[in-house]
JSON list of C-alpha atoms in Angstrom, two decimals:
[
{"chain": "Z", "resi": 1068, "resn": "GLY", "atom": "CA", "xyz": [7.36, -9.43, 27.40]},
{"chain": "Z", "resi": 1069, "resn": "LEU", "atom": "CA", "xyz": [3.96, -8.12, 26.48]},
{"chain": "Z", "resi": 1070, "resn": "ILE", "atom": "CA", "xyz": [0.49, -9.50, 26.93]},
{"chain": "Z", "resi": 1071, "resn": "VAL", "atom": "CA", "xyz": [-2.00, -7.67, 24.72]},
{"chain": "Z", "resi": 1072, "resn": "SER", "atom": "CA", "xyz": [-5.73, -7.73, 25.29]},
{"chain": "Z", "resi": 1073, "resn": "SER", "atom": "CA", "xyz": [-8.49, -5.99, 23.41]},
{"chain": "Z", "resi": 1074, "resn": "ALA", "atom": "CA", "xyz": [-11.04, -7.01, 26.05]},
{"chain": "Z", "resi": 1075, "resn": "GLY", "atom": "CA", "xyz": [-9.20, -6.16, 29.26]},
{"chain": "Z", "resi": 1076, "resn": "PHE", "atom": "CA", "xyz": [-7.62, -8.46, 31.82]},
{"chain": "Z", "resi": 1077, "resn": "GLN", "atom": "CA", "xyz": [-8.96, -10.60, 34.63]},
{"chain": "Z", "resi": 1078, "resn": "ARG", "atom": "CA", "xyz": [-9.01, -9.04, 38.06]},
{"chain": "Z", "resi": 1079, "resn": "GLY", "atom": "CA", "xyz": [-5.74, -10.55, 39.35]},
{"chain": "Z", "resi": 1080, "resn": "ALA", "atom": "CA", "xyz": [-3.70, -10.15, 36.16]},
{"chain": "Z", "resi": 1081, "resn": "GLY", "atom": "CA", "xyz": [-2.18, -6.79, 37.09]},
{"chain": "Z", "resi": 1082, "resn": "LYS", "atom": "CA", "xyz": [-1.11, -8.05, 40.49]},
{"chain": "Z", "resi": 1083, "resn": "ALA", "atom": "CA", "xyz": [0.35, -11.25, 39.00]},
{"chain": "Z", "resi": 1084, "resn": "ALA", "atom": "CA", "xyz": [2.38, -9.31, 36.44]},
{"chain": "Z", "resi": 1085, "resn": "LYS", "atom": "CA", "xyz": [3.51, -6.60, 38.88]},
{"chain": "Z", "resi": 1086, "resn": "ASN", "atom": "CA", "xyz": [6.97, -7.94, 39.80]},
{"chain": "Z", "resi": 1087, "resn": "THR", "atom": "CA", "xyz": [7.74, -9.59, 36.47]},
{"chain": "Z", "resi": 1088, "resn": "ASN", "atom": "CA", "xyz": [9.08, -8.50, 33.12]},
{"chain": "Z", "resi": 1089, "resn": "VAL", "atom": "CA", "xyz": [5.58, -8.95, 31.67]},
{"chain": "Z", "resi": 1090, "resn": "ARG", "atom": "CA", "xyz": [3.69, -5.81, 30.73]},
{"chain": "Z", "resi": 1091, "resn": "LEU", "atom": "CA", "xyz": [-0.09, -5.88, 30.31]},
{"chain": "Z", "resi": 1092, "resn": "ILE", "atom": "CA", "xyz": [-1.30, -3.53, 27.61]},
{"chain": "Z", "resi": 1093, "resn": "ASN", "atom": "CA", "xyz": [-4.48, -2.92, 25.67]},
{"chain": "Z", "resi": 1094, "resn": "TRP", "atom": "CA", "xyz": [-4.75, -2.94, 21.88]},
{"chain": "Z", "resi": 1095, "resn": "GLU", "atom": "CA", "xyz": [-4.36, 0.83, 21.52]},
{"chain": "Z", "resi": 1096, "resn": "GLN", "atom": "CA", "xyz": [-1.15, 0.77, 23.56]},
{"chain": "Z", "resi": 1097, "resn": "PHE", "atom": "CA", "xyz": [0.14, -2.08, 21.43]},
{"chain": "Z", "resi": 1098, "resn": "GLU", "atom": "CA", "xyz": [-0.59, -0.17, 18.23]},
{"chain": "Z", "resi": 1099, "resn": "GLU", "atom": "CA", "xyz": [1.27, 2.86, 19.57]},
{"chain": "Z", "resi": 1100, "resn": "LEU", "atom": "CA", "xyz": [4.30, 0.68, 20.32]},
{"chain": "Z", "resi": 1101, "resn": "CYS", "atom": "CA", "xyz": [4.38, -1.30, 17.11]},
{"chain": "Z", "resi": 1102, "resn": "CYS", "atom": "CA", "xyz": [2.37, 0.37, 14.38]},
{"chain": "Z", "resi": 1103, "resn": "ASP", "atom": "CA", "xyz": [4.81, 3.13, 13.45]},
{"chain": "Z", "resi": 1104, "resn": "ARG", "atom": "CA", "xyz": [7.68, 0.65, 13.24]},
{"chain": "Z", "resi": 1105, "resn": "TRP", "atom": "CA", "xyz": [5.66, -1.80, 11.13]},
{"chain": "Z", "resi": 1106, "resn": "ILE", "atom": "CA", "xyz": [4.56, 0.96, 8.74]},
{"chain": "Z", "resi": 1107, "resn": "GLU", "atom": "CA", "xyz": [8.09, 2.29, 8.32]},
{"chain": "Z", "resi": 1108, "resn": "ARG", "atom": "CA", "xyz": [9.84, -1.09, 8.03]},
{"chain": "Z", "resi": 1109, "resn": "HIS", "atom": "CA", "xyz": [7.24, -3.20, 6.22]},
{"chain": "Z", "resi": 1110, "resn": "PHE", "atom": "CA", "xyz": [4.19, -1.34, 4.91]},
{"chain": "Z", "resi": 1111, "resn": "ILE", "atom": "CA", "xyz": [5.95, 1.48, 3.04]},
{"chain": "Z", "resi": 1112, "resn": "PRO", "atom": "CA", "xyz": [8.90, -0.57, 1.67]},
{"chain": "Z", "resi": 1113, "resn": "THR", "atom": "CA", "xyz": [6.54, -3.34, 0.53]},
{"chain": "Z", "resi": 1114, "resn": "ILE", "atom": "CA", "xyz": [4.30, -0.92, -1.34]},
{"chain": "Z", "resi": 1115, "resn": "GLU", "atom": "CA", "xyz": [7.29, 0.77, -2.95]},
{"chain": "Z", "resi": 1116, "resn": "ARG", "atom": "CA", "xyz": [8.92, -2.51, -3.99]},
{"chain": "Z", "resi": 1117, "resn": "GLU", "atom": "CA", "xyz": [5.76, -4.24, -5.22]},
{"chain": "Z", "resi": 1118, "resn": "THR", "atom": "CA", "xyz": [4.21, -1.28, -7.06]},
{"chain": "Z", "resi": 1119, "resn": "ASP", "atom": "CA", "xyz": [7.40, -0.01, -8.72]},
{"chain": "Z", "resi": 1120, "resn": "PRO", "atom": "CA", "xyz": [6.63, -1.95, -11.93]},
{"chain": "Z", "resi": 1121, "resn": "LEU", "atom": "CA", "xyz": [3.15, -0.40, -11.98]},
{"chain": "Z", "resi": 1122, "resn": "GLN", "atom": "CA", "xyz": [4.77, 3.04, -11.73]},
{"chain": "Z", "resi": 1123, "resn": "ILE", "atom": "CA", "xyz": [6.81, 2.26, -14.84]},
{"chain": "Z", "resi": 1124, "resn": "TYR", "atom": "CA", "xyz": [3.67, 1.29, -16.75]},
{"chain": "Z", "resi": 1125, "resn": "THR", "atom": "CA", "xyz": [1.50, 4.19, -15.55]},
{"chain": "Z", "resi": 1126, "resn": "GLU", "atom": "CA", "xyz": [3.77, 7.17, -14.89]},
{"chain": "Z", "resi": 1127, "resn": "PRO", "atom": "CA", "xyz": [2.69, 10.26, -16.86]},
{"chain": "Z", "resi": 1128, "resn": "LEU", "atom": "CA", "xyz": [6.03, 10.68, -18.64]},
{"chain": "Z", "resi": 1129, "resn": "ILE", "atom": "CA", "xyz": [6.91, 7.50, -20.46]},
{"chain": "Z", "resi": 1130, "resn": "GLY", "atom": "CA", "xyz": [10.57, 6.65, -19.96]},
{"chain": "Z", "resi": 1131, "resn": "THR", "atom": "CA", "xyz": [13.03, 5.34, -22.54]},
{"chain": "Z", "resi": 1132, "resn": "ARG", "atom": "CA", "xyz": [12.56, 1.74, -21.43]},
{"chain": "Z", "resi": 1133, "resn": "MET", "atom": "CA", "xyz": [8.81, 1.93, -22.08]},
{"chain": "Z", "resi": 1134, "resn": "VAL", "atom": "CA", "xyz": [9.28, 3.78, -25.39]},
{"chain": "Z", "resi": 1135, "resn": "ASN", "atom": "CA", "xyz": [11.60, 1.01, -26.57]},
{"chain": "Z", "resi": 1136, "resn": "ALA", "atom": "CA", "xyz": [9.16, -1.68, -25.39]},
{"chain": "Z", "resi": 1137, "resn": "LEU", "atom": "CA", "xyz": [6.23, 0.05, -27.11]},
{"chain": "Z", "resi": 1138, "resn": "ASP", "atom": "CA", "xyz": [8.18, 0.15, -30.38]},
{"chain": "Z", "resi": 1139, "resn": "LEU", "atom": "CA", "xyz": [8.15, -3.66, -30.38]},
{"chain": "Z", "resi": 1140, "resn": "LEU", "atom": "CA", "xyz": [4.35, -3.90, -30.07]},
{"chain": "Z", "resi": 1141, "resn": "ASP", "atom": "CA", "xyz": [1.84, -4.01, -32.88]},
{"chain": "Z", "resi": 1142, "resn": "GLU", "atom": "CA", "xyz": [-0.83, -1.31, -33.09]},
{"chain": "Z", "resi": 1143, "resn": "ALA", "atom": "CA", "xyz": [-3.49, -3.38, -31.30]},
{"chain": "Z", "resi": 1144, "resn": "ASP", "atom": "CA", "xyz": [-1.20, -4.00, -28.31]},
{"chain": "Z", "resi": 1145, "resn": "VAL", "atom": "CA", "xyz": [-0.24, -0.32, -28.14]},
{"chain": "Z", "resi": 1146, "resn": "GLU", "atom": "CA", "xyz": [-3.94, 0.53, -27.91]},
{"chain": "Z", "resi": 1147, "resn": "ARG", "atom": "CA", "xyz": [-4.41, -2.15, -25.27]},
{"chain": "Z", "resi": 1148, "resn": "PHE", "atom": "CA", "xyz": [-1.49, -0.63, -23.33]},
{"chain": "Z", "resi": 1149, "resn": "LYS", "atom": "CA", "xyz": [-3.08, 2.82, -23.52]},
{"chain": "Z", "resi": 1150, "resn": "ALA", "atom": "CA", "xyz": [-6.39, 1.45, -22.23]},
{"chain": "Z", "resi": 1151, "resn": "LEU", "atom": "CA", "xyz": [-4.63, -0.30, -19.34]},
{"chain": "Z", "resi": 1152, "resn": "ARG", "atom": "CA", "xyz": [-2.80, 2.92, -18.43]},
{"chain": "Z", "resi": 1153, "resn": "GLY", "atom": "CA", "xyz": [-6.15, 4.66, -18.19]},
{"chain": "Z", "resi": 1154, "resn": "LYS", "atom": "CA", "xyz": [-7.58, 1.81, -16.13]},
{"chain": "Z", "resi": 1155, "resn": "TRP", "atom": "CA", "xyz": [-4.69, 1.52, -13.65]},
{"chain": "Z", "resi": 1156, "resn": "CYS", "atom": "CA", "xyz": [-3.07, 4.98, -13.50]},
{"chain": "Z", "resi": 1157, "resn": "ARG", "atom": "CA", "xyz": [-5.05, 6.02, -10.41]},
{"chain": "Z", "resi": 1158, "resn": "LEU", "atom": "CA", "xyz": [-4.00, 2.92, -8.51]},
{"chain": "Z", "resi": 1159, "resn": "GLY", "atom": "CA", "xyz": [-0.38, 3.70, -9.38]},
{"chain": "Z", "resi": 1160, "resn": "ALA", "atom": "CA", "xyz": [-0.78, 7.32, -8.27]},
{"chain": "Z", "resi": 1161, "resn": "PHE", "atom": "CA", "xyz": [-2.43, 6.22, -5.03]},
{"chain": "Z", "resi": 1162, "resn": "ALA", "atom": "CA", "xyz": [0.41, 3.78, -4.26]},
{"chain": "Z", "resi": 1163, "resn": "LEU", "atom": "CA", "xyz": [3.00, 6.44, -5.05]},
{"chain": "Z", "resi": 1164, "resn": "HIS", "atom": "CA", "xyz": [1.24, 8.79, -2.64]},
{"chain": "Z", "resi": 1165, "resn": "LEU", "atom": "CA", "xyz": [1.56, 6.21, 0.14]},
{"chain": "Z", "resi": 1166, "resn": "TYR", "atom": "CA", "xyz": [5.32, 5.78, -0.06]},
{"chain": "Z", "resi": 1167, "resn": "THR", "atom": "CA", "xyz": [6.63, 9.08, -1.39]},
{"chain": "Z", "resi": 1168, "resn": "PRO", "atom": "CA", "xyz": [8.02, 11.30, 1.39]},
{"chain": "Z", "resi": 1169, "resn": "ILE", "atom": "CA", "xyz": [6.28, 14.62, 1.83]},
{"chain": "Z", "resi": 1170, "resn": "LEU", "atom": "CA", "xyz": [8.57, 17.45, 2.80]},
{"chain": "Z", "resi": 1171, "resn": "GLY", "atom": "CA", "xyz": [8.18, 18.36, 6.45]},
{"chain": "Z", "resi": 1172, "resn": "ILE", "atom": "CA", "xyz": [5.35, 15.89, 7.12]},
{"chain": "Z", "resi": 1173, "resn": "ASP", "atom": "CA", "xyz": [5.62, 12.70, 9.14]},
{"chain": "Z", "resi": 1174, "resn": "ARG", "atom": "CA", "xyz": [3.78, 10.46, 6.68]},
{"chain": "Z", "resi": 1175, "resn": "ILE", "atom": "CA", "xyz": [3.12, 7.80, 9.31]},
{"chain": "Z", "resi": 1176, "resn": "LYS", "atom": "CA", "xyz": [1.27, 10.21, 11.60]},
{"chain": "Z", "resi": 1177, "resn": "ALA", "atom": "CA", "xyz": [-0.39, 11.87, 8.60]},
{"chain": "Z", "resi": 1178, "resn": "LEU", "atom": "CA", "xyz": [-1.84, 8.59, 7.26]},
{"chain": "Z", "resi": 1179, "resn": "LYS", "atom": "CA", "xyz": [-5.27, 8.02, 8.76]},
{"chain": "Z", "resi": 1180, "resn": "LEU", "atom": "CA", "xyz": [-7.56, 5.08, 8.04]},
{"chain": "Z", "resi": 1181, "resn": "PRO", "atom": "CA", "xyz": [-9.81, 4.74, 6.27]},
{"chain": "Z", "resi": 1182, "resn": "VAL", "atom": "CA", "xyz": [-8.20, 6.91, 3.60]},
{"chain": "Z", "resi": 1183, "resn": "ARG", "atom": "CA", "xyz": [-11.40, 7.68, 1.69]},
{"chain": "Z", "resi": 1184, "resn": "PRO", "atom": "CA", "xyz": [-12.26, 10.81, 3.74]},
{"chain": "Z", "resi": 1185, "resn": "GLU", "atom": "CA", "xyz": [-8.79, 12.21, 3.02]},
{"chain": "Z", "resi": 1186, "resn": "MET", "atom": "CA", "xyz": [-8.61, 11.15, -0.63]},
{"chain": "Z", "resi": 1187, "resn": "GLY", "atom": "CA", "xyz": [-12.25, 11.60, -1.52]},
{"chain": "Z", "resi": 1188, "resn": "PRO", "atom": "CA", "xyz": [-13.15, 11.10, -5.15]},
{"chain": "Z", "resi": 1189, "resn": "VAL", "atom": "CA", "xyz": [-9.67, 12.07, -6.38]},
{"chain": "Z", "resi": 1190, "resn": "TYR", "atom": "CA", "xyz": [-8.54, 8.46, -6.51]},
{"chain": "Z", "resi": 1191, "resn": "ASP", "atom": "CA", "xyz": [-10.75, 6.06, -8.41]},
{"chain": "Z", "resi": 1192, "resn": "VAL", "atom": "CA", "xyz": [-9.41, 2.94, -6.71]},
{"chain": "Z", "resi": 1193, "resn": "PRO", "atom": "CA", "xyz": [-11.33, -0.05, -5.34]},
{"chain": "Z", "resi": 1194, "resn": "LYS", "atom": "CA", "xyz": [-13.41, 0.66, -2.25]},
{"chain": "Z", "resi": 1195, "resn": "GLU", "atom": "CA", "xyz": [-11.67, -2.18, -0.38]},
{"chain": "Z", "resi": 1196, "resn": "ILE", "atom": "CA", "xyz": [-8.52, -0.06, -0.46]},
{"chain": "Z", "resi": 1197, "resn": "LEU", "atom": "CA", "xyz": [-10.07, 3.31, 0.32]},
{"chain": "Z", "resi": 1198, "resn": "ASP", "atom": "CA", "xyz": [-12.30, 1.92, 3.07]},
{"chain": "Z", "resi": 1199, "resn": "ALA", "atom": "CA", "xyz": [-9.72, -0.34, 4.76]},
{"chain": "Z", "resi": 1200, "resn": "THR", "atom": "CA", "xyz": [-9.74, 0.20, 8.50]},
{"chain": "Z", "resi": 1201, "resn": "THR", "atom": "CA", "xyz": [-6.39, -1.53, 9.12]},
{"chain": "Z", "resi": 1202, "resn": "PHE", "atom": "CA", "xyz": [-3.01, -1.01, 7.50]},
{"chain": "Z", "resi": 1203, "resn": "ARG", "atom": "CA", "xyz": [-2.78, -4.77, 6.87]},
{"chain": "Z", "resi": 1204, "resn": "GLY", "atom": "CA", "xyz": [-6.14, -4.67, 5.08]},
{"chain": "Z", "resi": 1205, "resn": "LEU", "atom": "CA", "xyz": [-5.07, -1.68, 3.01]},
{"chain": "Z", "resi": 1206, "resn": "LEU", "atom": "CA", "xyz": [-1.77, -3.37, 2.13]},
{"chain": "Z", "resi": 1207, "resn": "ASP", "atom": "CA", "xyz": [-3.34, -6.71, 1.24]},
{"chain": "Z", "resi": 1208, "resn": "ASN", "atom": "CA", "xyz": [-6.02, -5.14, -0.96]},
{"chain": "Z", "resi": 1209, "resn": "LEU", "atom": "CA", "xyz": [-3.54, -2.79, -2.64]},
{"chain": "Z", "resi": 1210, "resn": "LEU", "atom": "CA", "xyz": [-1.15, -5.65, -3.42]},
{"chain": "Z", "resi": 1211, "resn": "GLN", "atom": "CA", "xyz": [-4.00, -7.77, -4.77]},
{"chain": "Z", "resi": 1212, "resn": "GLN", "atom": "CA", "xyz": [-5.07, -5.00, -7.16]},
{"chain": "Z", "resi": 1213, "resn": "ASN", "atom": "CA", "xyz": [-1.44, -4.32, -8.08]},
{"chain": "Z", "resi": 1214, "resn": "ALA", "atom": "CA", "xyz": [-0.97, -7.99, -9.00]},
{"chain": "Z", "resi": 1215, "resn": "LEU", "atom": "CA", "xyz": [-4.04, -7.84, -11.26]},
{"chain": "Z", "resi": 1216, "resn": "ALA", "atom": "CA", "xyz": [-2.76, -4.71, -12.96]},
{"chain": "Z", "resi": 1217, "resn": "LEU", "atom": "CA", "xyz": [0.73, -6.12, -13.51]},
{"chain": "Z", "resi": 1218, "resn": "LYS", "atom": "CA", "xyz": [-0.71, -9.35, -14.92]},
{"chain": "Z", "resi": 1219, "resn": "GLU", "atom": "CA", "xyz": [-2.68, -7.37, -17.51]},
{"chain": "Z", "resi": 1220, "resn": "PHE", "atom": "CA", "xyz": [0.31, -5.22, -18.47]},
{"chain": "Z", "resi": 1221, "resn": "ASP", "atom": "CA", "xyz": [2.64, -8.22, -18.58]},
{"chain": "Z", "resi": 1222, "resn": "GLU", "atom": "CA", "xyz": [0.26, -10.00, -20.96]},
{"chain": "Z", "resi": 1223, "resn": "VAL", "atom": "CA", "xyz": [0.57, -7.09, -23.40]},
{"chain": "Z", "resi": 1224, "resn": "PHE", "atom": "CA", "xyz": [4.37, -7.10, -23.30]},
{"chain": "Z", "resi": 1225, "resn": "GLY", "atom": "CA", "xyz": [4.95, -10.82, -22.76]},
{"chain": "Z", "resi": 1226, "resn": "GLY", "atom": "CA", "xyz": [6.72, -10.02, -19.46]},
{"chain": "Z", "resi": 1227, "resn": "ARG", "atom": "CA", "xyz": [8.32, -6.94, -17.94]},
{"chain": "Z", "resi": 1228, "resn": "PRO", "atom": "CA", "xyz": [9.96, -4.48, -20.33]}
]
């Protein structure tokens, strides 16, 4: 087992754990052990699954499904859809960047937090996402914004096209 401490251990802890199956590690060691696995198995798949509908609404080339759905809208709702695409397209592009494999690059090791220094002004997404210092914080804030975006799009279409 593991005992993780961000503040160190008491003087006798190392001696007490010496001949056991308990390993004493600090927070950085814990992150090295678990972070890559969590990103690969939870963070990336969750972003891909949850933001896929946003990709459909905001992708630059509108697919057949969206064209057919737009044909059913009145002119005011089409304009509302266009405005929402402009409002949310950068969030969709940012999410896509997080889960799309990059040829020859280990995306887990390449992803550094906060992401603002790497992304700069290219992505006009909420500061809570760009300035997140933990992957959980980034994920939670991204999913919250994604839910807001999908709610607005779904109101235009009366559900998912």
